[in-house]
mmCIF file of C-alpha atoms in Angstrom:
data_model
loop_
_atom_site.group_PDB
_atom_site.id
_atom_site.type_symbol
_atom_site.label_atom_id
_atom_site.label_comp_id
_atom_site.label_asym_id
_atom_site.label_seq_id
_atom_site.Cartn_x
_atom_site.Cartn_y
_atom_site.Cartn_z
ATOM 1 C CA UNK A 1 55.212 20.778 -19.140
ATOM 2 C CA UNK A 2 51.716 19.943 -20.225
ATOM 3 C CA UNK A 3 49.407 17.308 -18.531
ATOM 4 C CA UNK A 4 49.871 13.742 -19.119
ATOM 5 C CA UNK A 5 46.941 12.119 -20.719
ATOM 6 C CA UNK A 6 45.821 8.238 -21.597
ATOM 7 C CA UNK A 7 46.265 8.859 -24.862
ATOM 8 C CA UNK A 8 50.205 9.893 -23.887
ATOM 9 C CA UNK A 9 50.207 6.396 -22.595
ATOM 10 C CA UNK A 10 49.030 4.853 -25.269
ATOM 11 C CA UNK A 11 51.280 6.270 -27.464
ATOM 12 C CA UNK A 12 54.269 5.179 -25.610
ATOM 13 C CA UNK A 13 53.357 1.574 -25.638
ATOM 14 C CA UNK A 14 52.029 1.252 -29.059
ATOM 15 C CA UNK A 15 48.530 0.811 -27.214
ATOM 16 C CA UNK A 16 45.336 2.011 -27.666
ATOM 17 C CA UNK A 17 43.575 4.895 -25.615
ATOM 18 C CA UNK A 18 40.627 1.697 -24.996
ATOM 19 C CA UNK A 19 43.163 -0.291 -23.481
ATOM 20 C CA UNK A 20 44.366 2.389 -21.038
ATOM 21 C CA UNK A 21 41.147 3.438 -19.941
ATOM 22 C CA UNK A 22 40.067 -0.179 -19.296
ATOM 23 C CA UNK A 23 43.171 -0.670 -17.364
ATOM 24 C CA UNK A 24 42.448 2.753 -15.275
ATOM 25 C CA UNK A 25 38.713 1.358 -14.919
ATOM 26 C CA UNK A 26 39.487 -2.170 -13.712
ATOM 27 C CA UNK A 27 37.859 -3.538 -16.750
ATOM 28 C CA UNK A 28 38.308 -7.040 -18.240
ATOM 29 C CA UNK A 29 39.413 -7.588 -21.451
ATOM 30 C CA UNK A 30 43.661 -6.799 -20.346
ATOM 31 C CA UNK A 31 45.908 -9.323 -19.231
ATOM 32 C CA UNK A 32 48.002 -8.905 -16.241
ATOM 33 C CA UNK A 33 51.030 -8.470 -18.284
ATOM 34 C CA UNK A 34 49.756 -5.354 -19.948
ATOM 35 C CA UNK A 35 47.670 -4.066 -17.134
ATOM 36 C CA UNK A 36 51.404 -3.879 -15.464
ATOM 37 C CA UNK A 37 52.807 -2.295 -18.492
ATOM 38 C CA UNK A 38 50.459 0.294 -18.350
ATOM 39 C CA UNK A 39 50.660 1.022 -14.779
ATOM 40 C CA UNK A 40 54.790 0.888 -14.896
ATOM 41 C CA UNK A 41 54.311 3.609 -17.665
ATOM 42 C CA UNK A 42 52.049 5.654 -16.460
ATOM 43 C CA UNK A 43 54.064 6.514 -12.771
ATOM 44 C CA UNK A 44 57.194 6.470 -15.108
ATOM 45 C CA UNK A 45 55.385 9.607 -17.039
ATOM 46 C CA UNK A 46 53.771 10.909 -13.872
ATOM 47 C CA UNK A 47 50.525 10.399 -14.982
ATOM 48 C CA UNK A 48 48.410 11.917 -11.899
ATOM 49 C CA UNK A 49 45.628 9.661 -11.802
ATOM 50 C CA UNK A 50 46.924 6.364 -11.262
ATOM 51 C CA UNK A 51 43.738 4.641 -9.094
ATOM 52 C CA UNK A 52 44.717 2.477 -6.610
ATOM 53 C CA UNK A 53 45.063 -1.237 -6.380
ATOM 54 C CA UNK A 54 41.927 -3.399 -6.291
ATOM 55 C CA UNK A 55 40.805 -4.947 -3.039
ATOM 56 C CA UNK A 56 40.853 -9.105 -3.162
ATOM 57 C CA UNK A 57 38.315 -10.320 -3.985
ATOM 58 C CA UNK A 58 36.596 -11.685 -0.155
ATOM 59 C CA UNK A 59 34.873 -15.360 0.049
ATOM 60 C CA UNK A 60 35.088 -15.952 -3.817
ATOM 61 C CA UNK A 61 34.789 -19.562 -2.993
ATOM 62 C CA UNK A 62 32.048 -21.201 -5.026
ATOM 63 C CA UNK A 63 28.396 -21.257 -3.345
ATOM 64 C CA UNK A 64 25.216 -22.699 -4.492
ATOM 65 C CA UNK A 65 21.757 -21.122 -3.583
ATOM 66 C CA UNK A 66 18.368 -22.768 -3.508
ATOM 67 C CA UNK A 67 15.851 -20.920 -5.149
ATOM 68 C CA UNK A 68 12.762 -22.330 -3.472
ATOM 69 C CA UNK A 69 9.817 -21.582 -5.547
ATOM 70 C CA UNK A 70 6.557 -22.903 -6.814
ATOM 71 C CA UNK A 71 5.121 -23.069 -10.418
ATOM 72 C CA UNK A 72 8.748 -21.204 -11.201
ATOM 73 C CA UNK A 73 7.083 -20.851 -14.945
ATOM 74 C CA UNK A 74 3.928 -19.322 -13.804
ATOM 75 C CA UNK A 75 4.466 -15.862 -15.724
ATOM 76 C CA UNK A 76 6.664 -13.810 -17.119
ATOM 77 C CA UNK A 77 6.585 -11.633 -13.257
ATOM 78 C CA UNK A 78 8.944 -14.460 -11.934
ATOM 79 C CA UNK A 79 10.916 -15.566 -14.778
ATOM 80 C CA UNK A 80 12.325 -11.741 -15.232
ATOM 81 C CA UNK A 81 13.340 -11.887 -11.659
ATOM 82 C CA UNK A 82 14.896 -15.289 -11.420
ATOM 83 C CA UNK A 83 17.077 -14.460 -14.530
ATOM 84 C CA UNK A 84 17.982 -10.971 -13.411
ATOM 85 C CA UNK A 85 19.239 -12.813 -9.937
ATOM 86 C CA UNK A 86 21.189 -15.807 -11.346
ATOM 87 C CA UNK A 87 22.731 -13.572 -13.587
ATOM 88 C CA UNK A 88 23.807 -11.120 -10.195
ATOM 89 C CA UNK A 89 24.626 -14.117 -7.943
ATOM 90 C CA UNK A 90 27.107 -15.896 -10.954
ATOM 91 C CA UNK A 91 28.986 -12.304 -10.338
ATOM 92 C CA UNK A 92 29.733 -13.790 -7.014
ATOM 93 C CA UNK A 93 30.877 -16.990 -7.942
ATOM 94 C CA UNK A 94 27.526 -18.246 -6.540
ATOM 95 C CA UNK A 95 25.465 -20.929 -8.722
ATOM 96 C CA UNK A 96 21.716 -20.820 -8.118
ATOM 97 C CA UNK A 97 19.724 -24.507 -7.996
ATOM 98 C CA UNK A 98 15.997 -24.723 -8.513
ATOM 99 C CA UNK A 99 14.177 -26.252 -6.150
ATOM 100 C CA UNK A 100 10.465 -26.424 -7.047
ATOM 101 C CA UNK A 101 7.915 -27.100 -3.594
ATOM 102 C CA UNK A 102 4.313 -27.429 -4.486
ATOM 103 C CA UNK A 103 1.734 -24.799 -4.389
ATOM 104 C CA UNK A 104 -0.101 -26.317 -1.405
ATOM 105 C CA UNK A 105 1.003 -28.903 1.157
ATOM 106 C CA UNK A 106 0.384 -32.173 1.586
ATOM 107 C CA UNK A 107 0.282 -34.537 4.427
ATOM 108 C CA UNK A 108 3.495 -36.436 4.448
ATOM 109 C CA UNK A 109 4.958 -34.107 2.146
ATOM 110 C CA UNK A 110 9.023 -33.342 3.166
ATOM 111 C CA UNK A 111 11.257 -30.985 1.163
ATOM 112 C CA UNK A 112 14.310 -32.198 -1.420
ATOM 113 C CA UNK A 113 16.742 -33.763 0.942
ATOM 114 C CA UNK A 114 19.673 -31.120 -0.770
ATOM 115 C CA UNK A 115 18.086 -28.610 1.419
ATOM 116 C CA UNK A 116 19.809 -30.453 4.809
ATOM 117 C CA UNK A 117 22.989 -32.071 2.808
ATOM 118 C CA UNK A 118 25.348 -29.020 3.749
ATOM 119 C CA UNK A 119 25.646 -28.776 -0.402
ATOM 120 C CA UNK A 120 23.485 -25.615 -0.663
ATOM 121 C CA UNK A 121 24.847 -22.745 1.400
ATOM 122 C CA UNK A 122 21.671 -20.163 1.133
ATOM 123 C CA UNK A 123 18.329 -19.880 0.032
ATOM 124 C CA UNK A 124 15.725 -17.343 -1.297
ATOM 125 C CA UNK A 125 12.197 -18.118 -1.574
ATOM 126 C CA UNK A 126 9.388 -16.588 -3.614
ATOM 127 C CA UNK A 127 6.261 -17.840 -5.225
ATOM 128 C CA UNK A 128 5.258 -19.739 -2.381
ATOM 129 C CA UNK A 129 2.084 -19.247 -0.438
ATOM 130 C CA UNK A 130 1.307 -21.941 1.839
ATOM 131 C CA UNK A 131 1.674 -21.208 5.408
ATOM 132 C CA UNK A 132 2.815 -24.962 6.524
ATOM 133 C CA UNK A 133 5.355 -24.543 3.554
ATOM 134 C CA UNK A 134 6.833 -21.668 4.314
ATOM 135 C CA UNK A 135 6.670 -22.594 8.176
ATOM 136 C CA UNK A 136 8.557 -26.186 7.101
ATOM 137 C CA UNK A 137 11.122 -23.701 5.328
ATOM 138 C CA UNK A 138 11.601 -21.792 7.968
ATOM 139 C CA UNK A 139 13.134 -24.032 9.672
ATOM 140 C CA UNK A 140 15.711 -25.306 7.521
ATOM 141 C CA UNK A 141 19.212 -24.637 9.216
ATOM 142 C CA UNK A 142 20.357 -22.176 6.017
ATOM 143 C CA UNK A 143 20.710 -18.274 5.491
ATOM 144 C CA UNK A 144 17.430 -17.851 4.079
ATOM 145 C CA UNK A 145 15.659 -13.877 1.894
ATOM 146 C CA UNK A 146 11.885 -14.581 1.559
ATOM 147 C CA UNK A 147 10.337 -12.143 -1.071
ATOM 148 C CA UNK A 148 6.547 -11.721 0.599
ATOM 149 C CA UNK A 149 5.084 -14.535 2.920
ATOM 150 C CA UNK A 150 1.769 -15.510 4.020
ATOM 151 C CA UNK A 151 -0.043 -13.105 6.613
ATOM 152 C CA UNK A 152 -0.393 -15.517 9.102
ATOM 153 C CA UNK A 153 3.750 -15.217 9.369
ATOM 154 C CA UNK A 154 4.845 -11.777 9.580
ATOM 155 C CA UNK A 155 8.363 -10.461 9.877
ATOM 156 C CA UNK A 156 9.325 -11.091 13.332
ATOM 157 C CA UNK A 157 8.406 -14.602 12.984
ATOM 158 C CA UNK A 158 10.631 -15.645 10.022
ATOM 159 C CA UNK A 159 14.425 -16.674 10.650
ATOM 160 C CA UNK A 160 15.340 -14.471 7.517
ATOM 161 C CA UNK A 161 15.508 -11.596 5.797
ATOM 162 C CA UNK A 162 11.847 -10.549 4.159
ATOM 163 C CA UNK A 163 11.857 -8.348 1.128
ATOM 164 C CA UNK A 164 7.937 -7.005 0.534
ATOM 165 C CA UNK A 165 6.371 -4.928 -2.441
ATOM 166 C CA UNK A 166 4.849 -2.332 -0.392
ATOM 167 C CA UNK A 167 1.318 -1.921 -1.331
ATOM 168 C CA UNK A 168 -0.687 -0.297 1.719
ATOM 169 C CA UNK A 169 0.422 3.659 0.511
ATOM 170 C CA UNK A 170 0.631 2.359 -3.411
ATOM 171 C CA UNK A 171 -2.908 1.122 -3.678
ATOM 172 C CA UNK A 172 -3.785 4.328 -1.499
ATOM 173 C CA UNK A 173 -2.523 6.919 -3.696
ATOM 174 C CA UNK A 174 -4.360 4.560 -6.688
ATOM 175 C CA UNK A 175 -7.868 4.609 -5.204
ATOM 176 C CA UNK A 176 -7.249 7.963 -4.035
ATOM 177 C CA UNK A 177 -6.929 9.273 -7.750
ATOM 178 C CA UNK A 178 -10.326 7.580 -8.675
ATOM 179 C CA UNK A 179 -11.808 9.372 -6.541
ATOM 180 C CA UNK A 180 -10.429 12.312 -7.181
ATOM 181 C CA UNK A 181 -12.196 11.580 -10.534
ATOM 182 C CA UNK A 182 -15.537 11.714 -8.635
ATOM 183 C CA UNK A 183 -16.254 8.245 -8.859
ATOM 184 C CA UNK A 184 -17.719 7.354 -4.695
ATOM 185 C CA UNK A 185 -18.683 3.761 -5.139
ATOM 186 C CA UNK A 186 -15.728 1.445 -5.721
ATOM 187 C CA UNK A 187 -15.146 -2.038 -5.083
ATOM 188 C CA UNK A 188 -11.626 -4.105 -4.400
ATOM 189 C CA UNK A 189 -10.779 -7.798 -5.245
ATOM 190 C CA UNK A 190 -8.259 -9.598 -4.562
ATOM 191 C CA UNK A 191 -7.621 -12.740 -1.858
ATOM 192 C CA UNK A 192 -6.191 -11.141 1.269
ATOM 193 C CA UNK A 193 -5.529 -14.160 3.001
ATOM 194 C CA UNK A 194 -2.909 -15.358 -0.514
ATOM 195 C CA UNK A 195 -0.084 -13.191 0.759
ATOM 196 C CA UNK A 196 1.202 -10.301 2.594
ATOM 197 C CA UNK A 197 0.973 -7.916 -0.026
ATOM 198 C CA UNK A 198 -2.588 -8.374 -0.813
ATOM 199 C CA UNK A 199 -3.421 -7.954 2.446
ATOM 200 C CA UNK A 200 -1.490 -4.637 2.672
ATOM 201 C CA UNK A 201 -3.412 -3.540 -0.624
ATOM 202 C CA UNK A 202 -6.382 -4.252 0.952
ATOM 203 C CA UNK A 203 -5.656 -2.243 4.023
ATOM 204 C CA UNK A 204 -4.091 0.877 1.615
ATOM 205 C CA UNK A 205 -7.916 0.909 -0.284
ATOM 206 C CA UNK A 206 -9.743 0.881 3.379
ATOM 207 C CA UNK A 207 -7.540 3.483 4.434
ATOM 208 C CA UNK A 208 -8.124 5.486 1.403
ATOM 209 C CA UNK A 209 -12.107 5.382 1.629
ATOM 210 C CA UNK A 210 -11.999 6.164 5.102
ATOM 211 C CA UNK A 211 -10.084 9.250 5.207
ATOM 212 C CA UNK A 212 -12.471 10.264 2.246
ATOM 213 C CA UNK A 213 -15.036 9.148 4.158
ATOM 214 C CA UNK A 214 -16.591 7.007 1.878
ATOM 215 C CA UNK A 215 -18.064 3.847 2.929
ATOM 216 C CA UNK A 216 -16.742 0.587 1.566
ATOM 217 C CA UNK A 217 -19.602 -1.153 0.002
ATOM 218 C CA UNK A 218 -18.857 -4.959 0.739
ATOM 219 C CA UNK A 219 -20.831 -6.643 -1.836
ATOM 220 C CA UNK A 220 -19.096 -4.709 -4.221
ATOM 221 C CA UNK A 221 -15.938 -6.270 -2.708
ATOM 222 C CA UNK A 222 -14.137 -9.701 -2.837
ATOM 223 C CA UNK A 223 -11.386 -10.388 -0.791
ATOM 224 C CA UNK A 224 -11.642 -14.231 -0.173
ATOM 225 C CA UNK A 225 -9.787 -16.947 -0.718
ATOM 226 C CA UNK A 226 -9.526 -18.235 -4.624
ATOM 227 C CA UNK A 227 -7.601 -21.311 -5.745
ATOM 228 C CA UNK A 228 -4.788 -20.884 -8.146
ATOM 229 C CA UNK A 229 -6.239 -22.500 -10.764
ATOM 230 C CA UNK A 230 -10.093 -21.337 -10.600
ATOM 231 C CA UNK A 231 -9.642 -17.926 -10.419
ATOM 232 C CA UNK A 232 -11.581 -17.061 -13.797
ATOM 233 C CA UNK A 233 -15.072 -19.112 -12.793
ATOM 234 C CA UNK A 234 -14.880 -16.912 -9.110
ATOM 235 C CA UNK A 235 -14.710 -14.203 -10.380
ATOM 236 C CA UNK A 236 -16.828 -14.710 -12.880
ATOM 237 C CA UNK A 237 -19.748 -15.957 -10.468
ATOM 238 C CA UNK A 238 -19.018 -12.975 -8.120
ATOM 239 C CA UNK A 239 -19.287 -10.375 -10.650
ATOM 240 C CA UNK A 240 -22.791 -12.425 -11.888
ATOM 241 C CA UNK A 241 -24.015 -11.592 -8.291
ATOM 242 C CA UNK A 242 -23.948 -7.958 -8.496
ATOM 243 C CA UNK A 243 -26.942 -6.267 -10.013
ATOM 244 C CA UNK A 244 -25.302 -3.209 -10.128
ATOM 245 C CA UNK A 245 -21.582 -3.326 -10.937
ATOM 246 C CA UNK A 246 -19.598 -0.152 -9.416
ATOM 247 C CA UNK A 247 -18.320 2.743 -10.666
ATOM 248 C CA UNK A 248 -14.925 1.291 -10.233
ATOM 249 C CA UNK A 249 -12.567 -1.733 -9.009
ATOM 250 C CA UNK A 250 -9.212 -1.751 -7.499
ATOM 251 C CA UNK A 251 -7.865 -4.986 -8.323
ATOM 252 C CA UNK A 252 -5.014 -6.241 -5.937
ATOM 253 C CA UNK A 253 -2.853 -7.567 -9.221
ATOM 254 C CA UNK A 254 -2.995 -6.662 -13.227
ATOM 255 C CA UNK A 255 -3.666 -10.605 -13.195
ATOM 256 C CA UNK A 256 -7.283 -9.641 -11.484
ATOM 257 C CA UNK A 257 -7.517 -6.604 -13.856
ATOM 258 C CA UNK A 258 -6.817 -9.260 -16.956
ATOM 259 C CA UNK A 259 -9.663 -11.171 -16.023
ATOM 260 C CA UNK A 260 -11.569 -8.263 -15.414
ATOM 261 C CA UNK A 261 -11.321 -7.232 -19.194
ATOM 262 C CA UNK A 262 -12.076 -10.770 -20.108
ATOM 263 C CA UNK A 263 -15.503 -10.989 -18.455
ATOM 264 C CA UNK A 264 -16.660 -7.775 -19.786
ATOM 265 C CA UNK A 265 -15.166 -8.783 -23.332
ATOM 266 C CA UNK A 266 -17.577 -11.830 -22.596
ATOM 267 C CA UNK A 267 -20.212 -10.504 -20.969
ATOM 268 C CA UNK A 268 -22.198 -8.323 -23.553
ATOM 269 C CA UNK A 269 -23.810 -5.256 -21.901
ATOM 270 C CA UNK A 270 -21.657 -5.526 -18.889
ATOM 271 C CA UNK A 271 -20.413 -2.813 -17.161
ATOM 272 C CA UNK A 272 -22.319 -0.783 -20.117
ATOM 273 C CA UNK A 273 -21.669 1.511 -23.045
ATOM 274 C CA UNK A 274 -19.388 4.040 -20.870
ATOM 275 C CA UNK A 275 -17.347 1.131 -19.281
ATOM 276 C CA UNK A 276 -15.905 0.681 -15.704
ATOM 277 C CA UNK A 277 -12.932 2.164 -14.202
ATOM 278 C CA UNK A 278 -10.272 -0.769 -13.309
ATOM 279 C CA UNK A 279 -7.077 -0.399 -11.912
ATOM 280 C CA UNK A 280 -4.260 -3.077 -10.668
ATOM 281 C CA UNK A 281 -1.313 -3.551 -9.126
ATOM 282 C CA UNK A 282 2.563 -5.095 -10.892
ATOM 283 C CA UNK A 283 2.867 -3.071 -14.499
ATOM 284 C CA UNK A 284 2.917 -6.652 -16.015
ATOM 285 C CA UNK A 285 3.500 -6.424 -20.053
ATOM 286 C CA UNK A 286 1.901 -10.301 -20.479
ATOM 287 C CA UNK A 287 -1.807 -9.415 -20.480
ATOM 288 C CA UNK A 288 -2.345 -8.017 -23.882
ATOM 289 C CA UNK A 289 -5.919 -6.973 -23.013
ATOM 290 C CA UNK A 290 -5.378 -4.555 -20.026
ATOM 291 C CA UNK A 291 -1.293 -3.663 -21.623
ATOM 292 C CA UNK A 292 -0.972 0.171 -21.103
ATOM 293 C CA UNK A 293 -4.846 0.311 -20.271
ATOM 294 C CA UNK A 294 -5.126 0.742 -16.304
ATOM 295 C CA UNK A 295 -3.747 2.911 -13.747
ATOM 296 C CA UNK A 296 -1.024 0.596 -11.809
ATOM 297 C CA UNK A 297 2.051 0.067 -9.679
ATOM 298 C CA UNK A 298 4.502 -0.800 -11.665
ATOM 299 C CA UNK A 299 7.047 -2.972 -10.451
ATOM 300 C CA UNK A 300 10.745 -3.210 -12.356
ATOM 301 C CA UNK A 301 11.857 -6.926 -11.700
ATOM 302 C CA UNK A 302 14.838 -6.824 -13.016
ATOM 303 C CA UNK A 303 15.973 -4.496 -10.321
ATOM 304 C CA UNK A 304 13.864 -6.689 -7.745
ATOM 305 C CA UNK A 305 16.026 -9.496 -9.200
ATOM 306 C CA UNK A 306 19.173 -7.746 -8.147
ATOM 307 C CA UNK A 307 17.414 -6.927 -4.541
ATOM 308 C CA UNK A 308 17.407 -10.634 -4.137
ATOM 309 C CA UNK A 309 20.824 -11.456 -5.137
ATOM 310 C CA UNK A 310 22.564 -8.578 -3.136
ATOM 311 C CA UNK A 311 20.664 -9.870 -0.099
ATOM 312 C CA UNK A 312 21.768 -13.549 -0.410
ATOM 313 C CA UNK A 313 24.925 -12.498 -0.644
ATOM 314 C CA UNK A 314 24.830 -10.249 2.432
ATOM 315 C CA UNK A 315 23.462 -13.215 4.379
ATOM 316 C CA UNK A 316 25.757 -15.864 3.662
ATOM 317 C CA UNK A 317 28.510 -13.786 4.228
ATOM 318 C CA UNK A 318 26.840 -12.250 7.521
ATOM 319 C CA UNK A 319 24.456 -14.822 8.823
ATOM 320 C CA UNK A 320 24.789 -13.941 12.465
ATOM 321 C CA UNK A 321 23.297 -10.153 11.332
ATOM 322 C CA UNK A 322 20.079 -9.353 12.920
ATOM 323 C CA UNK A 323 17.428 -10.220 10.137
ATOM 324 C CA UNK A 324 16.112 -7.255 8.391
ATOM 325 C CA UNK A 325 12.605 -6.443 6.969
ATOM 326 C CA UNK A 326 12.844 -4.022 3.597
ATOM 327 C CA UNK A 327 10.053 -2.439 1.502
ATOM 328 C CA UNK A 328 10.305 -2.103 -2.053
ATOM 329 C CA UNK A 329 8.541 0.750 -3.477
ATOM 330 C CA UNK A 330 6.643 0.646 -7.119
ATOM 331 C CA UNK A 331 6.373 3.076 -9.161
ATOM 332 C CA UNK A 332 2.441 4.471 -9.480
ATOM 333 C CA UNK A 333 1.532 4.477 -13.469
ATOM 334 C CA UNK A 334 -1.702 6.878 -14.007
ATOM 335 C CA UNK A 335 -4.053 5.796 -17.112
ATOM 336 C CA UNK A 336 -7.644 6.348 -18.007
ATOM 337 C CA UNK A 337 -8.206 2.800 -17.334
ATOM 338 C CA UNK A 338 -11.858 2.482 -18.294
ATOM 339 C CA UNK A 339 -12.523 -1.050 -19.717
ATOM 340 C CA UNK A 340 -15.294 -2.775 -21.297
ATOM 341 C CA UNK A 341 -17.909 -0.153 -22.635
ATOM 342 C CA UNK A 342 -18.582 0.486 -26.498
#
């Protein structure tokens, strides 16, 4: 007796081979009625692959999430992963609710009463970089993912999972192939006191010139606190400083890099007629003047997005669970990257 096949099936219900494989898959698209008529058939021809019931479906019970973020519009970086997790959590029957903070706190300043109103049952924060903030947060009674945090907090002082980009062995391997390309005097900016991540950038490029053993010029360097919204003008005025620009900089974001490109755009003569090596740090598409110019870590969002979500959902369902700390690796993208220049 030959081997029964889907397409048997199908023929003995007046079906279509589609219909059995979605059935066989668990696909939607079938209803129940069918899905039975197709199983019932199947054992009755002794079809050999007949998969196994489903398991319920566990806590289905609607849930809302707070997404507690600041300047939620800020770039495309955040949008991609905000729609990539409220697309995972509706999966799970879980809604996600904005809930926009500012980017720098106030005196006097207290958080959307929803927060404490037992209607939100979770919450992830990103995009916010204030350390009284993110301590206020903290302590909200909720399962809580942070993606990054301020340095001043690290992991063990957070009641909540922390999901970080890593950057220390990422901006390492970058500033290692610069100067592999002989280049010796190189420079890093980027505000190390912002976030987490910049500051393990920071540390990946000091690492990187000491096992070289290069020294780390510091005027060549700029790792202080810069204000959201004046970030152009600094770095504009620190880069007017230096006589003598360096033979390269590794910028702690492509948002650096993008300003970067502006000033030299700008700034006739400047870095000169061979240009300056520049690297950064996310694989953002959004700055057309650096797009597929510089050596960076690119960083897939979308898949960060789904990071996000799977964690929320592990922590409302298991919010006694020890908190957990998790790196997310980039991948490294290797380019000329020489900007400005004739």
């Amino acid at each position: 007796m030959s081997k029964i096949t889907m397409q048997d099936i199908a023929d003995a219900l007046g079906i279509s081979r589609v219909t059995v494989w979605k059935v066989f898959k668990n696909q939607s698209g079938v209803s129940d009625s069918l899905r039975e008529n197709v199983l019932n058939k199947a054992r009755e021809l002794g079809y050999s692959k007949i998969p196994l019931p489903a398991a319920p479906a566990l806590n289905m019970e609607e849930k809302t999430v707070s997404l507690i973020i600041s300047r939620p519009d800020s770039s495309t970086f955040w949008t991609n992963i905000i729609h990539q997790m409220a697309q995972d959590l509706s999966c799970h029957n879980i809604h996600m609710l904005y809930t926009c903070v500012p980017s720098a706190y106030t005196e006097g300043y207290v958080l959307p009463s929803i927060l404490e109103s037992g209607d939100v049952q979770g919450a992830v924060i990103l995009n916010v970089y204030d350390e009284t903030l993110i301590r206020i947060i903290n302590e909200l009674p909720l399962p809580k993912v942070f993606l990054d945090t301020v340095p001043q907090l690290d992991a063990h002082m957070l009641h909540g999972d922390l999901i970080l980009l890593e950057g220390c062995r990422a901006i390492y391997q970058i500033t290692e192939s610069v100067i592999a390309r002989g280049l010796t005097r190189l420079g890093f900016i980027g505000d190390i006191h912002y976030a987490r991540t910049n500051a393990d950038r920071y540390k990946g490029f000091c690492q990187c010139m000491a096992d070289h053993c290069l020294d780390i010029d510091s005027q060549c360097c700029f790792t202080q606190r810069i204000g959201i919204f004046s970030y152009y003008q600094v770095l504009c005025d620190f880069l007017d400083s230096l006589e003598t620009l360096p033979e390269a900089f590794i910028c702690a974001s492509d948002y650096i890099a993008h300003f970067l490109q502006r000033y030299f755009q700008e700034h006739e003569g400047r870095p000169g007629p061979d240009g300056i090596v520049v690297t950064g740090y996310d694989g953002s598409r959004e700055y057309s003047n650096i797009d597929g110019l510089i050596t960076t870590a690119s960083v897939r969002t979308g898949q960060l997005g789904k990071r996000l979500a799977m964690q929320a959902v592990y922590r409302m369902e298991y919010a006694d669970a020890p908190y957990e700390a998790a790196y997310i690796q980039p991948e490294i993208v290797y380019r000329r990257s020489v900007l400005g220049g004739a």
